[in-house]
């Protein structure tokens, strides 16, 4: 049995759902450990993520690879922050960043399924990097951390899909179904918003 299997092989009893939810509530120390692992592993996670996606990152004529990589780094930092010490303040930033991710995917010309596929790669990479630390925790605490992360991730994924759809519809209807010609302006706006989110995250972590 590998590390991931040991993390997930937790004996969930047959008590009512609300009782199990209480039993699987993640403690503050375990959440902080998970957040720290994700934050310190950011560069490695982004490198693995971009390697998995390969040429897809360079396929867009409008959104450069460097910007996508920067956005990926921000997403990794933010998902780590959603279980860190400042998670209540980071969650709104995570939501906004995932909306931005979806709109960026639209500008990159991705299909809806590709948006989900790219983000599911991040989910898998997070699990792999967390597995060694989670196996040192009590099984219920490890499961509670993963449930919290997956819940936050699922909310972000849904937001990204909505952002992608909104951007796609807005583009299609901008000129009676003919794509608008101001894609570069949209890209510049997304780059500014990505930078602003990074600055907000830095502000949250500095002021505590």
mmCIF file of C-alpha atoms in Angstrom:
data_model
loop_
_atom_site.group_PDB
_atom_site.id
_atom_site.type_symbol
_atom_site.label_atom_id
_atom_site.label_comp_id
_atom_site.label_asym_id
_atom_site.label_seq_id
_atom_site.Cartn_x
_atom_site.Cartn_y
_atom_site.Cartn_z
ATOM 1 C CA UNK A 1 0.000 0.000 0.000
ATOM 2 C CA UNK A 2 1.484 3.354 -1.034
ATOM 3 C CA UNK A 3 1.450 6.610 0.940
ATOM 4 C CA UNK A 4 -1.714 7.874 -0.695
ATOM 5 C CA UNK A 5 -3.572 4.624 0.013
ATOM 6 C CA UNK A 6 -2.533 4.723 3.669
ATOM 7 C CA UNK A 7 -3.792 8.289 3.980
ATOM 8 C CA UNK A 8 -7.164 7.490 2.472
ATOM 9 C CA UNK A 9 -7.673 4.055 4.072
ATOM 10 C CA UNK A 10 -9.508 5.420 7.091
ATOM 11 C CA UNK A 11 -12.267 3.441 8.768
ATOM 12 C CA UNK A 12 -15.332 5.701 8.569
ATOM 13 C CA UNK A 13 -17.942 4.321 10.968
ATOM 14 C CA UNK A 14 -21.678 4.025 10.391
ATOM 15 C CA UNK A 15 -22.758 6.914 12.640
ATOM 16 C CA UNK A 16 -24.990 9.668 11.170
ATOM 17 C CA UNK A 17 -23.362 12.081 8.755
ATOM 18 C CA UNK A 18 -23.389 15.026 11.178
ATOM 19 C CA UNK A 19 -21.592 12.948 13.821
ATOM 20 C CA UNK A 20 -18.933 11.883 11.351
ATOM 21 C CA UNK A 21 -18.416 15.511 10.265
ATOM 22 C CA UNK A 22 -17.755 16.514 13.865
ATOM 23 C CA UNK A 23 -15.369 13.597 14.358
ATOM 24 C CA UNK A 24 -13.449 14.551 11.218
ATOM 25 C CA UNK A 25 -12.987 18.217 12.007
ATOM 26 C CA UNK A 26 -9.376 19.151 11.338
ATOM 27 C CA UNK A 27 -7.426 20.608 14.238
ATOM 28 C CA UNK A 28 -5.621 23.927 13.957
ATOM 29 C CA UNK A 29 -2.106 22.364 14.175
ATOM 30 C CA UNK A 30 -2.783 19.846 11.402
ATOM 31 C CA UNK A 31 -4.229 22.504 9.133
ATOM 32 C CA UNK A 32 -1.182 24.693 9.715
ATOM 33 C CA UNK A 33 1.128 21.793 8.867
ATOM 34 C CA UNK A 34 -0.723 21.139 5.617
ATOM 35 C CA UNK A 35 -0.682 24.822 4.697
ATOM 36 C CA UNK A 36 3.047 25.056 5.408
ATOM 37 C CA UNK A 37 3.822 21.985 3.278
ATOM 38 C CA UNK A 38 1.899 23.411 0.332
ATOM 39 C CA UNK A 39 3.483 26.847 0.627
ATOM 40 C CA UNK A 40 7.043 25.557 0.898
ATOM 41 C CA UNK A 41 6.476 23.125 -1.982
ATOM 42 C CA UNK A 42 5.016 25.770 -4.283
ATOM 43 C CA UNK A 43 7.839 25.898 -6.814
ATOM 44 C CA UNK A 44 8.065 22.114 -7.040
ATOM 45 C CA UNK A 45 4.302 21.809 -7.478
ATOM 46 C CA UNK A 46 4.191 24.459 -10.191
ATOM 47 C CA UNK A 47 7.098 22.808 -12.009
ATOM 48 C CA UNK A 48 5.340 19.450 -11.938
ATOM 49 C CA UNK A 49 2.040 21.021 -12.978
ATOM 50 C CA UNK A 50 3.540 22.810 -15.985
ATOM 51 C CA UNK A 51 5.457 19.677 -16.975
ATOM 52 C CA UNK A 52 2.237 17.694 -17.036
ATOM 53 C CA UNK A 53 0.521 20.242 -19.245
ATOM 54 C CA UNK A 54 3.449 20.454 -21.632
ATOM 55 C CA UNK A 55 2.912 22.285 -24.904
ATOM 56 C CA UNK A 56 -0.617 23.326 -23.938
ATOM 57 C CA UNK A 57 0.853 26.253 -21.981
ATOM 58 C CA UNK A 58 2.529 27.696 -25.061
ATOM 59 C CA UNK A 59 -0.366 27.064 -27.448
ATOM 60 C CA UNK A 60 -2.212 30.336 -26.818
ATOM 61 C CA UNK A 61 -1.405 33.260 -29.143
ATOM 62 C CA UNK A 62 -2.756 35.764 -26.601
ATOM 63 C CA UNK A 63 -1.769 34.627 -23.100
ATOM 64 C CA UNK A 64 1.933 34.004 -22.620
ATOM 65 C CA UNK A 65 3.317 30.966 -20.828
ATOM 66 C CA UNK A 66 5.070 33.113 -18.211
ATOM 67 C CA UNK A 67 1.794 34.652 -17.106
ATOM 68 C CA UNK A 68 0.090 31.261 -16.827
ATOM 69 C CA UNK A 69 2.975 29.977 -14.709
ATOM 70 C CA UNK A 70 2.736 33.032 -12.423
ATOM 71 C CA UNK A 71 -0.984 32.449 -12.062
ATOM 72 C CA UNK A 72 -0.362 28.795 -11.230
ATOM 73 C CA UNK A 73 2.074 29.830 -8.496
ATOM 74 C CA UNK A 74 -0.521 32.164 -7.027
ATOM 75 C CA UNK A 75 -3.150 29.410 -7.036
ATOM 76 C CA UNK A 76 -0.832 27.038 -5.171
ATOM 77 C CA UNK A 77 -0.072 29.685 -2.547
ATOM 78 C CA UNK A 78 -3.754 30.466 -2.128
ATOM 79 C CA UNK A 79 -4.960 26.875 -1.793
ATOM 80 C CA UNK A 80 -2.295 26.432 0.871
ATOM 81 C CA UNK A 81 -3.557 29.572 2.536
ATOM 82 C CA UNK A 82 -7.112 28.216 2.678
ATOM 83 C CA UNK A 83 -5.939 25.799 5.373
ATOM 84 C CA UNK A 84 -3.322 28.097 6.899
ATOM 85 C CA UNK A 85 -3.376 30.534 9.769
ATOM 86 C CA UNK A 86 -5.212 33.227 7.764
ATOM 87 C CA UNK A 87 -7.667 30.970 5.938
ATOM 88 C CA UNK A 88 -10.713 33.170 6.603
ATOM 89 C CA UNK A 89 -9.020 36.072 4.873
ATOM 90 C CA UNK A 90 -7.517 33.947 2.113
ATOM 91 C CA UNK A 91 -10.726 32.172 1.040
ATOM 92 C CA UNK A 92 -12.168 35.251 -0.738
ATOM 93 C CA UNK A 93 -8.840 35.688 -2.550
ATOM 94 C CA UNK A 94 -8.897 32.021 -3.564
ATOM 95 C CA UNK A 95 -12.396 32.443 -4.985
ATOM 96 C CA UNK A 96 -11.428 35.532 -6.967
ATOM 97 C CA UNK A 97 -8.253 33.865 -8.243
ATOM 98 C CA UNK A 98 -10.179 30.838 -9.468
ATOM 99 C CA UNK A 99 -12.658 33.080 -11.280
ATOM 100 C CA UNK A 100 -9.662 34.780 -12.881
ATOM 101 C CA UNK A 101 -8.202 31.382 -13.753
ATOM 102 C CA UNK A 102 -11.399 30.462 -15.575
ATOM 103 C CA UNK A 103 -11.431 33.729 -17.503
ATOM 104 C CA UNK A 104 -7.768 33.268 -18.389
ATOM 105 C CA UNK A 105 -8.545 29.782 -19.692
ATOM 106 C CA UNK A 106 -11.166 31.292 -21.977
ATOM 107 C CA UNK A 107 -8.617 33.720 -23.394
ATOM 108 C CA UNK A 108 -6.195 30.836 -23.865
ATOM 109 C CA UNK A 109 -8.780 29.145 -26.040
ATOM 110 C CA UNK A 110 -9.240 26.098 -23.823
ATOM 111 C CA UNK A 111 -12.330 23.934 -23.957
ATOM 112 C CA UNK A 112 -14.394 23.625 -20.778
ATOM 113 C CA UNK A 113 -13.153 20.090 -20.205
ATOM 114 C CA UNK A 114 -9.547 21.251 -20.469
ATOM 115 C CA UNK A 115 -10.113 23.824 -17.722
ATOM 116 C CA UNK A 116 -11.303 21.113 -15.356
ATOM 117 C CA UNK A 117 -8.534 18.753 -16.452
ATOM 118 C CA UNK A 118 -5.790 21.296 -15.730
ATOM 119 C CA UNK A 119 -7.121 21.984 -12.256
ATOM 120 C CA UNK A 120 -7.572 18.302 -11.478
ATOM 121 C CA UNK A 121 -3.862 17.906 -12.111
ATOM 122 C CA UNK A 122 -3.271 20.415 -9.314
ATOM 123 C CA UNK A 123 -5.551 18.449 -6.984
ATOM 124 C CA UNK A 124 -3.544 15.289 -7.616
ATOM 125 C CA UNK A 125 -0.207 17.068 -7.174
ATOM 126 C CA UNK A 126 -1.382 18.558 -3.863
ATOM 127 C CA UNK A 127 -2.348 15.110 -2.604
ATOM 128 C CA UNK A 128 0.970 13.575 -3.633
ATOM 129 C CA UNK A 129 3.022 16.296 -1.940
ATOM 130 C CA UNK A 130 0.935 16.173 1.234
ATOM 131 C CA UNK A 131 0.881 12.379 1.533
ATOM 132 C CA UNK A 132 4.203 11.965 3.415
ATOM 133 C CA UNK A 133 3.149 14.463 6.089
ATOM 134 C CA UNK A 134 -0.399 13.120 6.318
ATOM 135 C CA UNK A 135 0.808 9.582 6.941
ATOM 136 C CA UNK A 136 2.473 10.858 10.137
ATOM 137 C CA UNK A 137 -0.846 12.209 11.439
ATOM 138 C CA UNK A 138 -3.623 10.289 13.118
ATOM 139 C CA UNK A 139 -5.796 8.806 10.370
ATOM 140 C CA UNK A 140 -8.893 10.847 11.232
ATOM 141 C CA UNK A 141 -6.930 14.069 11.321
ATOM 142 C CA UNK A 142 -5.324 13.262 7.969
ATOM 143 C CA UNK A 143 -8.732 12.563 6.467
ATOM 144 C CA UNK A 144 -10.138 15.775 7.965
ATOM 145 C CA UNK A 145 -7.357 17.829 6.368
ATOM 146 C CA UNK A 146 -7.965 16.225 2.970
ATOM 147 C CA UNK A 147 -11.720 16.760 3.233
ATOM 148 C CA UNK A 148 -11.162 20.439 4.037
ATOM 149 C CA UNK A 149 -8.767 20.848 1.108
ATOM 150 C CA UNK A 150 -11.042 19.035 -1.323
ATOM 151 C CA UNK A 151 -14.031 21.098 -0.210
ATOM 152 C CA UNK A 152 -12.114 24.338 -0.753
ATOM 153 C CA UNK A 153 -10.791 23.049 -4.050
ATOM 154 C CA UNK A 154 -14.241 22.030 -5.292
ATOM 155 C CA UNK A 155 -15.618 25.480 -4.515
ATOM 156 C CA UNK A 156 -12.769 27.035 -6.445
ATOM 157 C CA UNK A 157 -13.202 24.646 -9.357
ATOM 158 C CA UNK A 158 -16.885 25.526 -9.650
ATOM 159 C CA UNK A 159 -15.965 29.227 -9.594
ATOM 160 C CA UNK A 160 -13.369 28.706 -12.335
ATOM 161 C CA UNK A 161 -15.922 26.996 -14.569
ATOM 162 C CA UNK A 162 -18.393 29.847 -14.047
ATOM 163 C CA UNK A 163 -15.671 32.416 -14.788
ATOM 164 C CA UNK A 164 -14.714 30.539 -17.948
ATOM 165 C CA UNK A 165 -18.334 30.341 -19.112
ATOM 166 C CA UNK A 166 -19.040 34.008 -18.375
ATOM 167 C CA UNK A 167 -15.944 35.128 -20.279
ATOM 168 C CA UNK A 168 -16.751 32.879 -23.224
ATOM 169 C CA UNK A 169 -20.340 34.089 -23.467
ATOM 170 C CA UNK A 170 -19.271 37.742 -23.152
ATOM 171 C CA UNK A 171 -16.769 37.273 -25.972
ATOM 172 C CA UNK A 172 -19.217 35.520 -28.275
ATOM 173 C CA UNK A 173 -21.875 38.181 -27.844
ATOM 174 C CA UNK A 174 -19.533 41.178 -27.905
ATOM 175 C CA UNK A 175 -19.936 41.619 -31.642
ATOM 176 C CA UNK A 176 -22.976 39.552 -32.554
ATOM 177 C CA UNK A 177 -21.112 36.304 -32.152
ATOM 178 C CA UNK A 178 -17.845 37.514 -33.672
ATOM 179 C CA UNK A 179 -14.991 37.401 -31.141
ATOM 180 C CA UNK A 180 -13.952 40.838 -29.943
ATOM 181 C CA UNK A 181 -10.677 42.295 -31.178
ATOM 182 C CA UNK A 182 -9.489 43.663 -27.811
ATOM 183 C CA UNK A 183 -8.053 40.379 -26.502
ATOM 184 C CA UNK A 184 -4.780 42.074 -25.608
ATOM 185 C CA UNK A 185 -6.631 44.528 -23.417
ATOM 186 C CA UNK A 186 -8.335 41.596 -21.674
ATOM 187 C CA UNK A 187 -4.976 39.916 -21.148
ATOM 188 C CA UNK A 188 -3.502 43.101 -19.678
ATOM 189 C CA UNK A 189 -6.469 43.359 -17.320
ATOM 190 C CA UNK A 190 -6.029 39.751 -16.179
ATOM 191 C CA UNK A 191 -2.312 40.328 -15.604
ATOM 192 C CA UNK A 192 -3.104 43.378 -13.458
ATOM 193 C CA UNK A 193 -5.650 41.423 -11.438
ATOM 194 C CA UNK A 194 -3.222 38.540 -10.926
ATOM 195 C CA UNK A 195 -0.626 41.001 -9.649
ATOM 196 C CA UNK A 196 -3.182 42.661 -7.376
ATOM 197 C CA UNK A 197 -4.223 39.321 -5.860
ATOM 198 C CA UNK A 198 -0.596 38.484 -5.162
ATOM 199 C CA UNK A 199 -0.141 41.825 -3.414
ATOM 200 C CA UNK A 200 -3.287 41.276 -1.341
ATOM 201 C CA UNK A 201 -2.056 37.856 -0.268
ATOM 202 C CA UNK A 202 1.319 39.331 0.715
ATOM 203 C CA UNK A 203 -0.475 42.026 2.725
ATOM 204 C CA UNK A 204 -2.545 39.433 4.592
ATOM 205 C CA UNK A 205 0.522 37.391 5.542
ATOM 206 C CA UNK A 206 2.640 40.448 6.485
ATOM 207 C CA UNK A 207 0.180 42.143 8.794
ATOM 208 C CA UNK A 208 -0.192 39.203 11.162
#
